[in-house]
Tab-separated table of C-alpha atoms and ligand atoms in Angstrom:
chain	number	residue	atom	x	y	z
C	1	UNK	CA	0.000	0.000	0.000
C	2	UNK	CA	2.365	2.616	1.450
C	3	UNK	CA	6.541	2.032	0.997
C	4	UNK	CA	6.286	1.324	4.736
C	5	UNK	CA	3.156	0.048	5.665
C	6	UNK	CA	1.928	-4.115	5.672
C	7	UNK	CA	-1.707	-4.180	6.194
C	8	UNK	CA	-4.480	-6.751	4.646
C	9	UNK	CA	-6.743	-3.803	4.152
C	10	UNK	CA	-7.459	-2.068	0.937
C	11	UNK	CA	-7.644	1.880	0.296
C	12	UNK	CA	-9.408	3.762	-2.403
C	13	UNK	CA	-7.722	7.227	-2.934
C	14	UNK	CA	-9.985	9.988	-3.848
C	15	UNK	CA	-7.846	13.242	-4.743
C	16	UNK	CA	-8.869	16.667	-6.435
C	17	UNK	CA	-9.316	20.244	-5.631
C	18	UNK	CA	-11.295	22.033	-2.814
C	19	UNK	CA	-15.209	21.924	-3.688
C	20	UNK	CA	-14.762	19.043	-6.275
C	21	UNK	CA	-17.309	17.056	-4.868
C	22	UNK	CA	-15.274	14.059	-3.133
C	23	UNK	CA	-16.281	14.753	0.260
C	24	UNK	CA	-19.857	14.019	-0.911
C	25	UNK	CA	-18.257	11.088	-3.172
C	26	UNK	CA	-16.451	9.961	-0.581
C	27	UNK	CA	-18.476	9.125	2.027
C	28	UNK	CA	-21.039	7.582	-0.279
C	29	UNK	CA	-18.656	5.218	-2.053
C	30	UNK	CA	-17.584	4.280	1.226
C	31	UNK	CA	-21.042	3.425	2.443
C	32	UNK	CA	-21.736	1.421	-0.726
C	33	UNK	CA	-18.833	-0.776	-0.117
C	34	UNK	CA	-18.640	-0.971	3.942
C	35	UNK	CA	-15.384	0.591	4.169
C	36	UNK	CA	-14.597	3.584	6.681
C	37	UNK	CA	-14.520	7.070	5.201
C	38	UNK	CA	-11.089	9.247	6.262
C	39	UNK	CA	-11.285	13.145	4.974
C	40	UNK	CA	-7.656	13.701	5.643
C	41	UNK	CA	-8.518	17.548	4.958
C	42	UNK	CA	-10.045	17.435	8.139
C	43	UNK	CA	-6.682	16.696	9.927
C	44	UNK	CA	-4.879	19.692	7.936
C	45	UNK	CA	-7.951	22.132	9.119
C	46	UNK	CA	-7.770	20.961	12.694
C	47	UNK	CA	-3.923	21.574	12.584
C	48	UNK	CA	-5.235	25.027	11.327
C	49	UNK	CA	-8.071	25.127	13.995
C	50	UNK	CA	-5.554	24.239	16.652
C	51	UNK	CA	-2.915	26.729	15.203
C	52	UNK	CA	-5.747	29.585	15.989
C	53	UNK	CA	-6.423	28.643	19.645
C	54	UNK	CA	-2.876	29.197	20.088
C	55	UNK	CA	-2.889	32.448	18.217
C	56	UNK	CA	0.012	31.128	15.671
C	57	UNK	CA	0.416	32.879	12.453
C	58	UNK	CA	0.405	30.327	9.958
C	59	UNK	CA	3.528	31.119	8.229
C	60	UNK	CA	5.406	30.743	11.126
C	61	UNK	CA	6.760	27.091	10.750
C	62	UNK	CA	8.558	26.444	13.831
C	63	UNK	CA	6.019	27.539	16.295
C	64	UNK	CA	2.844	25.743	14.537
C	65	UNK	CA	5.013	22.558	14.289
C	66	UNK	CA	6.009	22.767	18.099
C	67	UNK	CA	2.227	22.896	18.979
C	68	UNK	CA	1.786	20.393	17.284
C	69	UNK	CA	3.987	18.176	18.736
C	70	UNK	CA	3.496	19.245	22.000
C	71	UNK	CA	-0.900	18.761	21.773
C	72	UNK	CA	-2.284	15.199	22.273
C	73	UNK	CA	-4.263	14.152	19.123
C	74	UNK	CA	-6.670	11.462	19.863
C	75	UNK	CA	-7.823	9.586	16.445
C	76	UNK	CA	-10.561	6.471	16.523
C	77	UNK	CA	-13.065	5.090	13.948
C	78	UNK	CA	-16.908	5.802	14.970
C	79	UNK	CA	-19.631	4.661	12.711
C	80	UNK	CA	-16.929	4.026	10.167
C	81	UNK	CA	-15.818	7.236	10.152
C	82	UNK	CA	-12.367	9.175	11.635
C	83	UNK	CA	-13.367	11.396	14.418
C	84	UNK	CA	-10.327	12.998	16.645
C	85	UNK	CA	-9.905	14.903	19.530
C	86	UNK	CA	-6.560	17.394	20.145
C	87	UNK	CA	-5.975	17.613	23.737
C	88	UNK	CA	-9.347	16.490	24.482
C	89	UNK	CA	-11.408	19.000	22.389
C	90	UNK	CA	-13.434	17.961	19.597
C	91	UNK	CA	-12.468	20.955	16.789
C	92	UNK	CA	-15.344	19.438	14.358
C	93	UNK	CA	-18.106	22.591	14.610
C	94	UNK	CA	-14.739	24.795	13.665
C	95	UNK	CA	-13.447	22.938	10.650
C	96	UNK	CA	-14.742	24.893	8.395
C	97	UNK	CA	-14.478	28.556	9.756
C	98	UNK	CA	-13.919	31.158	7.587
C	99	UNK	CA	-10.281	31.696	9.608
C	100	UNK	CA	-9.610	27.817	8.640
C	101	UNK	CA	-10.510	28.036	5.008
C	102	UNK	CA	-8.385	31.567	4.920
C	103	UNK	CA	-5.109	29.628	6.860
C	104	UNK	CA	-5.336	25.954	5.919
C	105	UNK	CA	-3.395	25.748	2.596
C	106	UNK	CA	-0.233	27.647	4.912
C	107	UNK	CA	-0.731	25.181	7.562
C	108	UNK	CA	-0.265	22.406	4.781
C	109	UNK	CA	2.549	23.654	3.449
C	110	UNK	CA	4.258	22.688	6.513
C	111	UNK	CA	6.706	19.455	6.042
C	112	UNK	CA	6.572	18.897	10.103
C	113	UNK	CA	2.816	19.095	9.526
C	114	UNK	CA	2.654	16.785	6.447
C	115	UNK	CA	5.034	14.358	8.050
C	116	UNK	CA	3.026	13.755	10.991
C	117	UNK	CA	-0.707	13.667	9.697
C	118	UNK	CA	0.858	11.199	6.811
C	119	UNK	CA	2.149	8.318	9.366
C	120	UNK	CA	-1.303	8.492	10.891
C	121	UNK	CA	-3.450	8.459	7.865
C	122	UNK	CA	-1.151	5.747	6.816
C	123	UNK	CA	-1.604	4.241	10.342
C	124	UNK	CA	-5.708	3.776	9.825
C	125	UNK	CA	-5.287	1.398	6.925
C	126	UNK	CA	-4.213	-0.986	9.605
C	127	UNK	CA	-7.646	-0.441	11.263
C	128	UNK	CA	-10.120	-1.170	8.478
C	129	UNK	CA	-10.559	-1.787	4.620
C	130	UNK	CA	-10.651	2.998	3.582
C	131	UNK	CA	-12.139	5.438	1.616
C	132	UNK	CA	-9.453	8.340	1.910
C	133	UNK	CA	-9.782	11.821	0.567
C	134	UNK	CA	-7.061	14.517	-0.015
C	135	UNK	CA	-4.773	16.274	-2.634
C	136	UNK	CA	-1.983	13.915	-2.118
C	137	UNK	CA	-3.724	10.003	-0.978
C	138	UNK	CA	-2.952	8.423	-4.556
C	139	UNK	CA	0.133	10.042	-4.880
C	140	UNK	CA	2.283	10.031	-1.334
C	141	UNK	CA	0.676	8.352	1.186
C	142	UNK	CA	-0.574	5.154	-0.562
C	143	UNK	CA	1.099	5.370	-3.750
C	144	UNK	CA	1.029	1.666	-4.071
C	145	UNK	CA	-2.914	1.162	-3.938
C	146	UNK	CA	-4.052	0.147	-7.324
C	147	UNK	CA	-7.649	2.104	-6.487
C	148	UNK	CA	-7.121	5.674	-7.043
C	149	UNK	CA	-9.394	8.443	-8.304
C	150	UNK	CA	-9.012	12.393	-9.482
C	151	UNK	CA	-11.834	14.358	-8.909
C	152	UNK	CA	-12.280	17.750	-10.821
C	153	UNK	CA	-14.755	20.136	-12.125
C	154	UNK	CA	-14.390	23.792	-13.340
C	155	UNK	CA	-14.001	26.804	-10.862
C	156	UNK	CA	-17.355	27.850	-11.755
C	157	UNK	CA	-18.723	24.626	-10.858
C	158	UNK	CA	-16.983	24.485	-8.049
C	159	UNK	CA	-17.212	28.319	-6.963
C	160	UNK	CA	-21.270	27.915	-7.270
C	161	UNK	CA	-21.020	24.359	-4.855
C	162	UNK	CA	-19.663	26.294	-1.988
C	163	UNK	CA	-21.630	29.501	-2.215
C	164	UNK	CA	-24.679	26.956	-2.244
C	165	UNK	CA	-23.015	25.604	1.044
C	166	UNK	CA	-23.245	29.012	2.201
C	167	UNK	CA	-19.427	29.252	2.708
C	168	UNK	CA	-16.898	31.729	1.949
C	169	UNK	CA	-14.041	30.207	0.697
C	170	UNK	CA	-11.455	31.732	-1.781
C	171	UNK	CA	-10.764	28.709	-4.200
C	172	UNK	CA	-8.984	30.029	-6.579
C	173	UNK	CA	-6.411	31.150	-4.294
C	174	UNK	CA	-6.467	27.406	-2.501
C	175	UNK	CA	-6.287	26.101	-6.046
C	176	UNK	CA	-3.018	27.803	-6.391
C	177	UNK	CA	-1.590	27.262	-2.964
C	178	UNK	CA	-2.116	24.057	-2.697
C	179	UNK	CA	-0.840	23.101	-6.450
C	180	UNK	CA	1.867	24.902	-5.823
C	181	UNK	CA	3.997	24.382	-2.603
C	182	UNK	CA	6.481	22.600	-2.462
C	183	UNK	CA	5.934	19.659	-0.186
C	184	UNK	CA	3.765	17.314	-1.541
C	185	UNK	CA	1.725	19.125	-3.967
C	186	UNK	CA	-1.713	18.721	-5.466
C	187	UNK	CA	-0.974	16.807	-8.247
C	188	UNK	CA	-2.634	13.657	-10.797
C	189	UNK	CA	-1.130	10.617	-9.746
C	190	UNK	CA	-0.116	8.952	-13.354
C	191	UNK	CA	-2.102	5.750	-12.516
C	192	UNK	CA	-5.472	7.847	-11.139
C	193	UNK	CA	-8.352	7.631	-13.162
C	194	UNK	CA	-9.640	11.094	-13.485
C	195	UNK	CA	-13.341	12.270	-13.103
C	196	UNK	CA	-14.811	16.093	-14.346
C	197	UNK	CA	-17.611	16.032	-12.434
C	198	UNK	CA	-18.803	19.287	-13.322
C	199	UNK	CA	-21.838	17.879	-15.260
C	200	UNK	CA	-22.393	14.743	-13.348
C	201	UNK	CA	-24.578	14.045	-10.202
C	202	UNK	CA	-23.206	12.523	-7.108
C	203	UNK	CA	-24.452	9.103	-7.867
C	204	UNK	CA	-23.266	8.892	-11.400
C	205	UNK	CA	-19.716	9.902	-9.741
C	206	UNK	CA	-20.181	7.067	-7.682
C	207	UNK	CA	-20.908	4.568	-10.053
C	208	UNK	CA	-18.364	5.736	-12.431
C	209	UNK	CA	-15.684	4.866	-9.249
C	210	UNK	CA	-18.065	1.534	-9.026
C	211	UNK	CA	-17.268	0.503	-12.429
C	212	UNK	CA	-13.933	0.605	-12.256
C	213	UNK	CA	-13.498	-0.802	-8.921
C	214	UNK	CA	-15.513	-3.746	-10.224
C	215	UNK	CA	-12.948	-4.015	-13.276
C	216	UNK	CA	-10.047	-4.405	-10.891
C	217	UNK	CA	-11.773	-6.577	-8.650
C	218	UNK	CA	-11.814	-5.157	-5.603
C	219	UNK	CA	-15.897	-5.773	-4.683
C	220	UNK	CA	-15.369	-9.364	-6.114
C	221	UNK	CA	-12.225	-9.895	-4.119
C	222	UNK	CA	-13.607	-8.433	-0.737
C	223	UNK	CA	-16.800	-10.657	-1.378
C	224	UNK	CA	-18.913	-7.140	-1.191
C	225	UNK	CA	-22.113	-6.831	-3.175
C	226	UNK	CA	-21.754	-3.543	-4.651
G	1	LIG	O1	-10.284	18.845	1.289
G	1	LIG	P1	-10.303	20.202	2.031
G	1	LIG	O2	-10.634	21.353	1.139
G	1	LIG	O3	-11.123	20.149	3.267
G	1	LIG	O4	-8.788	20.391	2.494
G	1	LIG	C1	-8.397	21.515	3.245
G	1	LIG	C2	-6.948	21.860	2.949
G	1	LIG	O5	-6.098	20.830	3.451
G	1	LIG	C3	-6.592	22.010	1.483
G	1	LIG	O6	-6.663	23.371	1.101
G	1	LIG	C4	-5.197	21.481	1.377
G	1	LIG	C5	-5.000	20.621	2.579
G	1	LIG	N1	-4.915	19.189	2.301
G	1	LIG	C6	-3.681	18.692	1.958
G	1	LIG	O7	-2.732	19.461	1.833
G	1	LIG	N2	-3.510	17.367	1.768
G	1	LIG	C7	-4.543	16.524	1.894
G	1	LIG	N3	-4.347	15.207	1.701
G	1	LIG	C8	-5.820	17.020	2.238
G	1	LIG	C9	-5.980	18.369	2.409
């Protein structure tokens, strides 16, 4: 799965830009085949979340990564999904705070920050059969699974998703940020199969992903009726 990890678990990678529509995707897919559902954004805007509470400008490296190591994070699965507490607090009603979706690309920018979400997200697969979501699953931290995904649409598309979510969230500034720093950027993995799901619904996403999961086998092979 990962260059360092031996588990007898499977992970499908879902990757693509902010407002894409893998969150949604996600989570379904991973209901439809009885896997748990990680949204490793949620770990980066936590890491933002917690940066705020300690009043930490996000640009400054050394401090946010000290907090971090110094703060307890908590992870377990619950109803097949991650949930996580930092030093006992649950940050979930904050993850997507306007401060967060201003300071979460410069918290993930951070290598100390990278480096220590990635060994836990690669940790779960050691838990349960995953869904995972990000910018960088396919790519870095299971470049070996053979079941990995791109999600895109256009800005508009995208742009007109989030104002419907009734969230203000500069994405064309993420875009850029998060394409273009230097540790571990958003990028296609070579072997993803890409999606524009700018004219399709949720479901036909999903059964797109179903498809080809069924041509590599993986329902068959977990004995899941899919
Ligand atoms: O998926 P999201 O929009 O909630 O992610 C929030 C931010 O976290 C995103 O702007 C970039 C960062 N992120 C990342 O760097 N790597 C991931 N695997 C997931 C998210």
């Amino acid at each position: 799965m990962s260059p360092d990890i031996d588990s007898e678990y499977s992970v499908v990678a879902i990757d693509g830009p902010a407002a894409s529509g893998k969150s949604t995707v996600a989570r379904k897919l991973a209901k439809r085949l009885g896997f748990s559902y990680v949204n490793s954004g949620g770990l980066y805007r936590a890491v933002a979340w917690l940066a705020g509470e300690h009043e930490l400008r996000p640009d400054d490296w050394s401090a946010v990564s000290a907090q971090v190591r110094k703060s307890v994070f908590n992870f377990y699965l619950r109803n097949k999904e991650l949930s996580f507490l930092i030093d006992g607090n649950n940050p979930d009603t904050h993850l997507r705070d306007e401060k967060v979706n201003r300071t979460v690309s410069a918290i993930s920018a951070i290598p100390e920050v990278r480096e220590f979400l990635v060994a836990h997200l690669r940790e779960f697969l050691t838990w349960d059969n995953l869904v995972m979501e990000g910018r960088d699953i396919g790519s870095i931290v299971f470049p070996d699974t053979p079941y990995k995904f791109y999600i895109d649409a256009s800005l508009e598309v995208r742009a007109q998703r989030r104002a419907a979510q009734g969230q203000r969230d500069d994405l064309f500034f993420r875009d850029r940020a998060d394409a273009s720093r230097r540790a571990s950027p958003l990028t296609i993995a070579e072997d993803a199969h890409v999606i524009d799901s700018s004219s399709l619904t949720i479901d036909g996403v999903v059964g797109e992903i179903i498809g080809r999961l069924k041509i590599k086998r993986l329902p068959e092979a977990l004995g899941l009726d899919s």
